[in-house]
CSV table of C-alpha atoms and ligand atoms in Angstrom, one decimal:
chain,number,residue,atom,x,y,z
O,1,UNK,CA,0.0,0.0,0.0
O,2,UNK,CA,1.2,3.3,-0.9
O,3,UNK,CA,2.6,5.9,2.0
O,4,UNK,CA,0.4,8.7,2.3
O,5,UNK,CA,3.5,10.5,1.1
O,6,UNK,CA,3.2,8.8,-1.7
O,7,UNK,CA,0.0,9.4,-2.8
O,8,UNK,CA,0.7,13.4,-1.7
O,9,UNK,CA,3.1,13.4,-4.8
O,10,UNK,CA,0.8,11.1,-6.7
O,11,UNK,CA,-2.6,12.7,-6.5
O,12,UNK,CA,-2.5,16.1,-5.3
O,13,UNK,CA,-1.5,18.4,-7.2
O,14,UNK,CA,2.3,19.9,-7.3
O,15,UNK,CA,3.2,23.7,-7.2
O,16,UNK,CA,6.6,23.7,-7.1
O,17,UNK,CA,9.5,20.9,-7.5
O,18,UNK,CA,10.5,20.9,-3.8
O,19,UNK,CA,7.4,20.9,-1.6
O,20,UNK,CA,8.2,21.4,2.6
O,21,UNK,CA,6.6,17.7,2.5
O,22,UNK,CA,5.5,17.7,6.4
O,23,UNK,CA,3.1,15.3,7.2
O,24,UNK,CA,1.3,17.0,10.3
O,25,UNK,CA,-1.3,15.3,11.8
O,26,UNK,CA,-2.6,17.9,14.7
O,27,UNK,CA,-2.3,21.7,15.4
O,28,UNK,CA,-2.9,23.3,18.6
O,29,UNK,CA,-2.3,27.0,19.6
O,30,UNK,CA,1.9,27.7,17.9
O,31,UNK,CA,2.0,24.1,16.9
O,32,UNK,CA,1.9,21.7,14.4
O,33,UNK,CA,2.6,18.1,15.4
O,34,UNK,CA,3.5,15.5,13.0
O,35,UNK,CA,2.7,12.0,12.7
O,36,UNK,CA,5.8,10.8,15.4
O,37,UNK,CA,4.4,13.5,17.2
O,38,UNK,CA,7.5,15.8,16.6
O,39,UNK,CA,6.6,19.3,17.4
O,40,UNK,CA,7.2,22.5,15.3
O,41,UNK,CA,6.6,26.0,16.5
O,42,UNK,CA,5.1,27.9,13.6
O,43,UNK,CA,6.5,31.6,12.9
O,44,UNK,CA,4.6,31.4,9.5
O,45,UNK,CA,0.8,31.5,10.5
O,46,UNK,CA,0.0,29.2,7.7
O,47,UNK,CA,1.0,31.9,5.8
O,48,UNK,CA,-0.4,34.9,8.3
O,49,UNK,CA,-4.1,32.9,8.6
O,50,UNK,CA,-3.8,31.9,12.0
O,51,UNK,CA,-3.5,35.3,14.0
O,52,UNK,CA,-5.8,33.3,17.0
O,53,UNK,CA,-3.2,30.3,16.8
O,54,UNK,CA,-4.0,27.2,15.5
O,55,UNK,CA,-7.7,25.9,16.5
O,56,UNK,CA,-8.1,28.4,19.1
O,57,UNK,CA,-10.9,26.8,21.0
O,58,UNK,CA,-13.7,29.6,20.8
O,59,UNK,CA,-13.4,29.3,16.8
O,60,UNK,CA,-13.9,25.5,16.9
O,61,UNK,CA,-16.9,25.9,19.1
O,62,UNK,CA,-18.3,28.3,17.1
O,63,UNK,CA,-17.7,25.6,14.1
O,64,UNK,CA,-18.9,23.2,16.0
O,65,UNK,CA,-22.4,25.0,16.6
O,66,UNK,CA,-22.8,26.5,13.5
O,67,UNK,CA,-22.4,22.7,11.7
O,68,UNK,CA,-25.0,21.4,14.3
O,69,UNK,CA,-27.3,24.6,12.7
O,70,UNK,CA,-26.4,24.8,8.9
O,71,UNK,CA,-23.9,24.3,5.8
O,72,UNK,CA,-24.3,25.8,2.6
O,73,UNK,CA,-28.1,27.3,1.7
O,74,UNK,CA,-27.8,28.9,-1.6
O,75,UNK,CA,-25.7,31.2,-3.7
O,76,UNK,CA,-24.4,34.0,-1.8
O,77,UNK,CA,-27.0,37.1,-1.1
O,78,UNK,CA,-30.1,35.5,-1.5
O,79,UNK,CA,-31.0,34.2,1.9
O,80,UNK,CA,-30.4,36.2,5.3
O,81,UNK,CA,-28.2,34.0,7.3
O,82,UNK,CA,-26.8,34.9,11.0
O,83,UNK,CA,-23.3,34.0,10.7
O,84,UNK,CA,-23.3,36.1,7.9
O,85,UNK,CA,-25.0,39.2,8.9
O,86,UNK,CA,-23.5,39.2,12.3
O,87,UNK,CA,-19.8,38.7,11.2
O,88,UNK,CA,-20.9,41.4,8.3
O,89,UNK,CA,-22.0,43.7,11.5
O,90,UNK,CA,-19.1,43.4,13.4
O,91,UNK,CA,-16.7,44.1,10.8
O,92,UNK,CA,-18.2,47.4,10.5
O,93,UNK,CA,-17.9,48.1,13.7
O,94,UNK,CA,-14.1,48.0,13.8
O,95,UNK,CA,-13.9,49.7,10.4
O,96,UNK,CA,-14.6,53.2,9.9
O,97,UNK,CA,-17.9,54.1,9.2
O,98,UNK,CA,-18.0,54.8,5.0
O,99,UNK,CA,-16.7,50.9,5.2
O,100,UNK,CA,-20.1,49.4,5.9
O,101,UNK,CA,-20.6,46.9,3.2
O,102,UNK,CA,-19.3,43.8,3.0
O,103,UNK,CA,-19.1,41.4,0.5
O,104,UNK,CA,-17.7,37.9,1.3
O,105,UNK,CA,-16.0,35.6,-0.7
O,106,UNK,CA,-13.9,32.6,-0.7
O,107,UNK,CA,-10.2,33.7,-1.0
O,108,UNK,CA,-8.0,36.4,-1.3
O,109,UNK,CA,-7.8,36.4,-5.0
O,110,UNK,CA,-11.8,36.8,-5.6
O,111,UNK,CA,-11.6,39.6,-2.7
O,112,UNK,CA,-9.3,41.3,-5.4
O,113,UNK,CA,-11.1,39.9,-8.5
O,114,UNK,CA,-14.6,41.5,-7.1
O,115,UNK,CA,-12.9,45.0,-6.4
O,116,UNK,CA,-11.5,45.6,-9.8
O,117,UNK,CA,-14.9,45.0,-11.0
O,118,UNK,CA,-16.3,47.1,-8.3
O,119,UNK,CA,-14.0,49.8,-9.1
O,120,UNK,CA,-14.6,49.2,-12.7
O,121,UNK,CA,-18.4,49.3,-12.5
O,122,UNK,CA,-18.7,52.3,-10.0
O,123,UNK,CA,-16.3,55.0,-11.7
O,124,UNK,CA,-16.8,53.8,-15.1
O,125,UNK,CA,-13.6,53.7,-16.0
O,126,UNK,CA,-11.4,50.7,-17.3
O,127,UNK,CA,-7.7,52.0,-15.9
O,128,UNK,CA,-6.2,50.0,-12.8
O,129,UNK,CA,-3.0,51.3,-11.5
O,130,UNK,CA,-0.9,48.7,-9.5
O,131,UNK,CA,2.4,48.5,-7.7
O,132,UNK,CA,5.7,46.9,-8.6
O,133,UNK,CA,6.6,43.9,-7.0
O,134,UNK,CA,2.5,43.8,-5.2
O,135,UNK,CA,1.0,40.4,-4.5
O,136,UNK,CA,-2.5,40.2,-5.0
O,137,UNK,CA,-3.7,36.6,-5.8
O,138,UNK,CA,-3.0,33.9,-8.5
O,139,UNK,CA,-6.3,34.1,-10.8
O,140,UNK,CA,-5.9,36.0,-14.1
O,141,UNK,CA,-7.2,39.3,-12.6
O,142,UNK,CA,-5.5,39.4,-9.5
O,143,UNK,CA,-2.2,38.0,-11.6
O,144,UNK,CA,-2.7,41.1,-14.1
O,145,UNK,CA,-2.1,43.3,-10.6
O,146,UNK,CA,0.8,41.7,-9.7
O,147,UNK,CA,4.2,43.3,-9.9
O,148,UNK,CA,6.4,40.7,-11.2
O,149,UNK,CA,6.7,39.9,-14.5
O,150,UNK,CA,8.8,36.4,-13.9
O,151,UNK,CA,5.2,34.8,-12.5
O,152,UNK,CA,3.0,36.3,-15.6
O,153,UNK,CA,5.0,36.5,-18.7
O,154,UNK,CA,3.7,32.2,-19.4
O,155,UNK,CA,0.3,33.3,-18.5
O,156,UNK,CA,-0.2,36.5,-21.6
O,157,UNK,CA,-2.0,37.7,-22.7
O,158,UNK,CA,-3.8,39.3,-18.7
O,159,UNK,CA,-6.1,42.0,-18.3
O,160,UNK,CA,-5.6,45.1,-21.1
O,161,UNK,CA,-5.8,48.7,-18.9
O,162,UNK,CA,-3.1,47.9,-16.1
O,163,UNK,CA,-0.1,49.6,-15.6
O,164,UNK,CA,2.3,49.9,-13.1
O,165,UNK,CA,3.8,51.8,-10.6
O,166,UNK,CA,6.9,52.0,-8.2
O,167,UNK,CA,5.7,51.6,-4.7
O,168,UNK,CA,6.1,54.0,-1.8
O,169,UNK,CA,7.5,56.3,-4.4
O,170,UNK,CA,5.4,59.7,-4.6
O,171,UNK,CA,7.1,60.7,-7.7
O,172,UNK,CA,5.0,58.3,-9.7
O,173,UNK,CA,1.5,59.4,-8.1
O,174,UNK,CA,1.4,61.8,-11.0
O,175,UNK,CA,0.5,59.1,-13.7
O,176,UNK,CA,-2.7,58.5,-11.7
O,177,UNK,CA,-5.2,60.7,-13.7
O,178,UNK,CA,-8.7,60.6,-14.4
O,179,UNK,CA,-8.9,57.8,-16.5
O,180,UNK,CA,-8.4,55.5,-13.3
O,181,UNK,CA,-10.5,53.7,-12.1
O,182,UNK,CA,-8.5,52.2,-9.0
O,183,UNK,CA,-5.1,52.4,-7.4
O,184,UNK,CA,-4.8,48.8,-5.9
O,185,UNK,CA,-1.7,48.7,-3.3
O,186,UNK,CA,-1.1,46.4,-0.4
O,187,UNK,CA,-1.0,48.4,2.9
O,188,UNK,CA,2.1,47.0,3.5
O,189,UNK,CA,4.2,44.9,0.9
O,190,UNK,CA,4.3,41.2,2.1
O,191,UNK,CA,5.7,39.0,-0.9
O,192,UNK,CA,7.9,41.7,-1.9
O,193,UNK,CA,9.9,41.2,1.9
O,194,UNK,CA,8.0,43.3,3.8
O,195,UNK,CA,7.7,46.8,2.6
O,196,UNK,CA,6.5,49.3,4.9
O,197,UNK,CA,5.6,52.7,3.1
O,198,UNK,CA,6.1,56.3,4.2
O,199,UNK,CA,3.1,58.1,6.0
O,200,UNK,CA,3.8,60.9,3.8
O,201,UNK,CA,3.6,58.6,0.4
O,202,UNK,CA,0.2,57.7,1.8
O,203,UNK,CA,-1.5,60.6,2.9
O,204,UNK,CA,0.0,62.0,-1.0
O,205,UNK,CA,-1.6,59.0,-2.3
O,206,UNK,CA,-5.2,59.7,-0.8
O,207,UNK,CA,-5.3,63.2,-2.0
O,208,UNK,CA,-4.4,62.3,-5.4
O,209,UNK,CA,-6.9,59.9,-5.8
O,210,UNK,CA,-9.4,62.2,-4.1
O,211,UNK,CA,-8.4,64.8,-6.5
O,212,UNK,CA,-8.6,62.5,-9.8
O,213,UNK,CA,-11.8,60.5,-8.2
O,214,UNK,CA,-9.8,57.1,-8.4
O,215,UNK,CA,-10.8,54.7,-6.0
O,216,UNK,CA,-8.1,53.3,-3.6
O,217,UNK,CA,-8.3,49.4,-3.2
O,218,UNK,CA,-6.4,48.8,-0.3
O,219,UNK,CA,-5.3,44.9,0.0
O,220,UNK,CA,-5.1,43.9,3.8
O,221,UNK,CA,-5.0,40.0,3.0
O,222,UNK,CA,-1.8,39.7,5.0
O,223,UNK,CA,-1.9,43.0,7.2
O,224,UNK,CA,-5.4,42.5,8.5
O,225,UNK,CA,-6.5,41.4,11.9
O,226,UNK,CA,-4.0,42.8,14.2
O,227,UNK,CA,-0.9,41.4,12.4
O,228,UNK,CA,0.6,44.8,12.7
O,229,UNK,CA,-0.6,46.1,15.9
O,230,UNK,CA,-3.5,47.8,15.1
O,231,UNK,CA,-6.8,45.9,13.3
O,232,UNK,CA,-6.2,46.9,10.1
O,233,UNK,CA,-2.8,48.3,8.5
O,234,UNK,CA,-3.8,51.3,6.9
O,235,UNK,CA,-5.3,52.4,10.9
O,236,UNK,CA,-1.2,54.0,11.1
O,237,UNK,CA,-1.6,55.7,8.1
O,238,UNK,CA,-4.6,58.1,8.8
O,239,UNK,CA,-5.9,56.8,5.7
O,240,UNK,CA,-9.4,54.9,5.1
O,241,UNK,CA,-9.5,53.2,1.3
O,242,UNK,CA,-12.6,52.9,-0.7
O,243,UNK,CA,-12.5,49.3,-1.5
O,244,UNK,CA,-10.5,47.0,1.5
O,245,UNK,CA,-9.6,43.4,0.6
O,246,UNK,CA,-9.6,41.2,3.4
O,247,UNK,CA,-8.9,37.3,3.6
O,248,UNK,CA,-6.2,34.7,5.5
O,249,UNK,CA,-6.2,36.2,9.1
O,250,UNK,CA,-10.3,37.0,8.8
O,251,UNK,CA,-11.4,32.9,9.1
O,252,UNK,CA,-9.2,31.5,12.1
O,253,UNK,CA,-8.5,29.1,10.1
O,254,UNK,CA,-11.4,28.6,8.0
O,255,UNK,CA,-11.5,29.9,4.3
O,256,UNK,CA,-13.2,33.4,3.9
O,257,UNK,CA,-12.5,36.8,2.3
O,258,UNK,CA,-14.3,39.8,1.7
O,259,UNK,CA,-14.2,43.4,-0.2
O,260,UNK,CA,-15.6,45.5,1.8
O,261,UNK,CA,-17.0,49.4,0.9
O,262,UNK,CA,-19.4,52.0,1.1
O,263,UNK,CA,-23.5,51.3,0.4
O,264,UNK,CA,-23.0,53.7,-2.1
O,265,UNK,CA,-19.9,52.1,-4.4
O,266,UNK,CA,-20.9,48.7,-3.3
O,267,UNK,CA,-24.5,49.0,-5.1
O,268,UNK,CA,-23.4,49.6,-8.2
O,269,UNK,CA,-23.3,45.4,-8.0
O,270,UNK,CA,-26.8,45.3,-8.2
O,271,UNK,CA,-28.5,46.7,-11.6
O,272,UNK,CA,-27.2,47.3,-15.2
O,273,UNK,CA,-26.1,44.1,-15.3
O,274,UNK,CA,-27.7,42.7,-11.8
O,275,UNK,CA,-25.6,40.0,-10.2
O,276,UNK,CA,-22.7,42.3,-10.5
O,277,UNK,CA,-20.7,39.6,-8.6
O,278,UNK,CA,-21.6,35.7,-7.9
O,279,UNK,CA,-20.7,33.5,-5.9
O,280,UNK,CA,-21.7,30.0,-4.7
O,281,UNK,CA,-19.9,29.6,-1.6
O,282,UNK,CA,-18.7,33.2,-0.6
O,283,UNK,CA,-19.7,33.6,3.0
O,284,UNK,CA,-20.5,30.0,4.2
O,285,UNK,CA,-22.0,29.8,7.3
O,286,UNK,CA,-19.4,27.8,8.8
O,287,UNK,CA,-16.5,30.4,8.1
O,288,UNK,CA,-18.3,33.3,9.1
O,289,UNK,CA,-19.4,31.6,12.2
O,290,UNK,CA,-15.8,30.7,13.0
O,291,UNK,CA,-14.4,34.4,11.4
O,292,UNK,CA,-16.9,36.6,14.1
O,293,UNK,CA,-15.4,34.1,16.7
O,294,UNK,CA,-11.9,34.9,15.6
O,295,UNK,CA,-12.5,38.5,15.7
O,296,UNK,CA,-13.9,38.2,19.0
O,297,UNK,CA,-10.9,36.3,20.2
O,298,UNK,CA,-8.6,39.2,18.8
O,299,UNK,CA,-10.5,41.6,20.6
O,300,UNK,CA,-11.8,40.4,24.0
O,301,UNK,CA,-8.2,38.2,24.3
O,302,UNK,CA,-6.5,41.7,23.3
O,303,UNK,CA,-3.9,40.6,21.2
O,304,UNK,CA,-3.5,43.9,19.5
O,305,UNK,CA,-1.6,45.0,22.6
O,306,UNK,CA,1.8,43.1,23.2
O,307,UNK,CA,2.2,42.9,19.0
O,308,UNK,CA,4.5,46.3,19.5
O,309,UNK,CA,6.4,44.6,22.4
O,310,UNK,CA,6.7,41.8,20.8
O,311,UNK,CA,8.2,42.9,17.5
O,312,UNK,CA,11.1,44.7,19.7
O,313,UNK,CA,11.8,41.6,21.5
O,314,UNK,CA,12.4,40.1,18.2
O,315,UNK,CA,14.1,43.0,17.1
O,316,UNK,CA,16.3,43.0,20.2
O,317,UNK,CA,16.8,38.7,19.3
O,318,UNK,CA,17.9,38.6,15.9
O,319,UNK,CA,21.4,40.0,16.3
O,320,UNK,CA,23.3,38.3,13.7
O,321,UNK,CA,26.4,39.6,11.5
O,322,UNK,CA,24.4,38.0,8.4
O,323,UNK,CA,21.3,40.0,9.1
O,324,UNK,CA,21.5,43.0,7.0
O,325,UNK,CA,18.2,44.1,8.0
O,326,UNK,CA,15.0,43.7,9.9
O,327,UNK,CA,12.1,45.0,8.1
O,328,UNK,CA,8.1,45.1,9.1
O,329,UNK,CA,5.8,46.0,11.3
O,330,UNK,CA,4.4,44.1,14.9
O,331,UNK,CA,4.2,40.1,13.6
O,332,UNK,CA,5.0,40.9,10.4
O,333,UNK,CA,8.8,40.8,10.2
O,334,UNK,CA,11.2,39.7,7.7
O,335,UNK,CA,14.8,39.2,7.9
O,336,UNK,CA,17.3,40.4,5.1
O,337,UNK,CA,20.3,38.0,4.2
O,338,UNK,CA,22.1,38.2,1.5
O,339,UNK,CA,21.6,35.0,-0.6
O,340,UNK,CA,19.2,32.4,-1.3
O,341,UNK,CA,21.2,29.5,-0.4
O,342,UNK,CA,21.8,31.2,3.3
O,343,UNK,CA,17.5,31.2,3.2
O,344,UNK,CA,17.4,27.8,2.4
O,345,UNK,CA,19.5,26.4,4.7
O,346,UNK,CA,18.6,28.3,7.5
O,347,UNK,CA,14.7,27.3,7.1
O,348,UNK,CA,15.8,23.5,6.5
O,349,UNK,CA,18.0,23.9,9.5
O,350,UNK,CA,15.0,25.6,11.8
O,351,UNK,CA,12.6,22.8,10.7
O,352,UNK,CA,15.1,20.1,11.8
O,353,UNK,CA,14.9,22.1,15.5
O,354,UNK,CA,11.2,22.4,15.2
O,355,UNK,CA,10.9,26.0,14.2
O,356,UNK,CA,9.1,26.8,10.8
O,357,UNK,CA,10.0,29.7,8.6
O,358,UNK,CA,9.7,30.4,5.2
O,359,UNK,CA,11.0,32.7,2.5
O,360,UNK,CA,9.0,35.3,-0.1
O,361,UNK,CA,7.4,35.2,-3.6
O,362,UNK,CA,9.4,38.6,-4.4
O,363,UNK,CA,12.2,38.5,-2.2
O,364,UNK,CA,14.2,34.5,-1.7
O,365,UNK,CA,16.9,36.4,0.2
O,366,UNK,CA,14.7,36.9,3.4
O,367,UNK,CA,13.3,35.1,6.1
O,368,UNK,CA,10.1,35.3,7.0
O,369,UNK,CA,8.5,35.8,10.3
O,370,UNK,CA,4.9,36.2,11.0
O,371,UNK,CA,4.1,34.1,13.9
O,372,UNK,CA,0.5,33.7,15.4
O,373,UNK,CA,-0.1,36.7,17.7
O,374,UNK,CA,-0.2,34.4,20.9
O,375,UNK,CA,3.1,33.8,20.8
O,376,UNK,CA,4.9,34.7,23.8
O,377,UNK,CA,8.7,35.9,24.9
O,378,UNK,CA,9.6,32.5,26.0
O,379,UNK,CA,8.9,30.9,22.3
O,380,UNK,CA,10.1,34.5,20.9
O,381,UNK,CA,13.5,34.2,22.5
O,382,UNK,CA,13.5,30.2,21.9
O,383,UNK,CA,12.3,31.0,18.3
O,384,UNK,CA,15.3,33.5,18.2
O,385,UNK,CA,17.7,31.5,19.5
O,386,UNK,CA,17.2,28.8,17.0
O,387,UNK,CA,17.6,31.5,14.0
O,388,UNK,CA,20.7,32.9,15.0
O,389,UNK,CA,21.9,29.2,16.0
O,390,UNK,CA,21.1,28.3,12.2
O,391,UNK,CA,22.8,31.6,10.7
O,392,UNK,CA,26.0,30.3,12.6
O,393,UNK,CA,25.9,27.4,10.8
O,394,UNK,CA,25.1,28.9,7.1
H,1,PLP,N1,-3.2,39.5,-1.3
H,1,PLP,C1,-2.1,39.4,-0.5
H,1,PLP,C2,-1.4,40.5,0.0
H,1,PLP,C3,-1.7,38.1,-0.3
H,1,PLP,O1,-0.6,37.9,0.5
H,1,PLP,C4,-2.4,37.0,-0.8
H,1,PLP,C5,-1.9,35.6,-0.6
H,1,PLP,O2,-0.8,35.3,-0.2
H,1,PLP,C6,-3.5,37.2,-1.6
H,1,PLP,C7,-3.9,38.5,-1.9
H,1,PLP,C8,-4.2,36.0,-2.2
H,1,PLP,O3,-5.0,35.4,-1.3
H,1,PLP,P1,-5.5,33.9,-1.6
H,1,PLP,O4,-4.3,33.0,-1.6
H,1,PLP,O5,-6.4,33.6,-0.5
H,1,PLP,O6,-6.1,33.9,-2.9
């Protein structure tokens, strides 16, 4: 009988030539465990999805409840179900107030796909400025956004009407004129290594999109619920976009995005054509359920609070001759070496002492770090001390 290793590489599909391969069999707060019941500490967050931890116990109730209620209805905005309008409710209550309408979908990519539309259909305008090196999803829309030519050029021809434009640079804010529909920036950069922008760039960026009426998507995929301290990234930017994207962190573990805007932009989905956006499963019951409980967990656990002190402790930590920088903001970190090779062995190293971390789409040369936000100092400095172990060894 085959291994179930085996069968991964025989049956699933493959999306890349040298998959991590870890067979884990339970997850429980900062840990995976694998089948010999090895443990791993997990700076990664399933790629910044599990803010909460890993199966934080007032999500899987809330699961647990919901699937003893309901599973899928019907297609998205027919029926009025709970889980849905109260997750819908709460989000607007952390969000300021012309963000009241949300529309929720299945991934990141579709949260993106359904706001270029949006923007599209509202302003009446086809033009989509993006950023270079920006991350946005893997469909053919989102992939016409993104900022790196080496992961489209098989896929031409994308979306006509995009250009591009050189982030956190306020230079290039000129080419935004009226013929845009949509600026679509991540808050902060996360494939391209973490970029964190000036407040200046941003505040220049609002006004010129007020002043040309371009809608500004603003992608919070990765930054969203309290990865960087505060709720929502663009919260230290005294800046509130037109159109947020929101996904990963938003579930606690369950898949679930949304775009989320005003009444006003948002019901231009509704007439001339109707059905401005479909989908089947965007908002299931289950993952809106278990998304309120997550956002309830962020809030009444307060784990907004110790993110700051907890990105200086790793700060303080990572003191390493072959770190050439630190970049980011609260739990979303990355750490600058100088070659690939360094990246890979120091990950492969980590995971040998039970501590996984990962590299970037945009950037192979850094380490990533972007732990669940109940991590504490202990598994910070342990977590620390097994990096810097590794970088002696590279
Ligand atoms: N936007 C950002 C900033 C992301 O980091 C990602 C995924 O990594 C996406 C969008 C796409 O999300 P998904 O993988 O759920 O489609």
């Amino acid at each position: 009988m085959l291994s179930t290793r085996q069968l991964f590489l025989l049956n699933t599909a493959q999306t890349s030539p040298f998959p991590r391969s870890l067979e884990i069999e339970r997850a429980e707060g900062m840990y995976l465990y694998d089948r010999e019941g090895v443990r791993y500490m997990d700076l990664v967050s399933g790629f910044a999805v599990s803010n909460t931890g890993h199966r934080h116990p007032e999500v899987v109730k809330a699961i647990k409840d919901q699937v003893d209620k309901y599973l899928h209805l019907t297609v998205y905005g027919e029926y009025i179900q709970a889980p849905q309008v109260r997750f819908a409710e709460k989000l607007a209550s952390v969000l300021p107030s012309s963000l009241s309408s949300v529309y929720f979908v299945n991934s990141g990519a579709e949260a993106t796909e359904g706001a270029m539309k949006l923007a599209k259909r509202y302003t009446g305008r086809s033009g989509i400025i993006a950023c270079t090196n920006s991350y946005h999803g893997s469909t053919q829309g989102a992939l016409s956004v993104m900022g790196n030519e080496y992961y489209k050029q098989a896929y031409r021809p994308l979306l006509p009407g995009i250009s591009f434009i050189e982030f956190n640079n306020p230079v290039d804010l000129e080419q935004i004129t009226t013929e845009t529909s949509a600026v679509i920036l991540e808050t902060i950069q996360g494939e391209a290594g973490i970029r964190v922008p000036d407040l200046d760039y941003m505040q220049k960026l609002r006004k010129r999109c007020d002043e040309t009426g371009t809608l500004i998507i603003l992608d919070e995929i990765q930054t969203g619920f309290g990865r960087t301290g505060k709720m929502f990234g663009f919260e230290h930017f005294s800046i509130t976009p037109d159109i947020l994207l929101l996904a990963k962190g938003m579930g606690g573990g369950m898949p679930v995005g949304a775009f989320i805007s005003s009444k006003d932009i948002m019901s231009s989905l509704q007439e001339n054509p109707i059905l401005g956006h479909i989908t089947t499963f965007g908002g299931h019951p289950v993952s809106c359920a278990a998304g309120l409980a997550n956002l309830n967990v962020i809030l009444n656990e307060k784990l907004m609070d110790e993110v700051t002190t907890k990105e200086s402790l790793f700060r303080t930590c990572l003191k390493h001759p072959k770190i050439k920088e630190i970049r980011g903001k609260g739990l979303m970190l990355c750490i600058q070496l100088d070659t690939f090779e360094q990246v890979e062995k120091v990950s492969k190293r980590c995971i040998e002492q039970g501590i996984i971390i990962d590299w970037f789409l945009h950037c192979d040369t850094a380490l990533r770090v972007a732990p669940p936000l109940i991590i504490t100092e202990e598994e910070i400095r342990r977590a620390c001390g097994v990096i810097v172990e590794a970088l002696n060894e590279v």
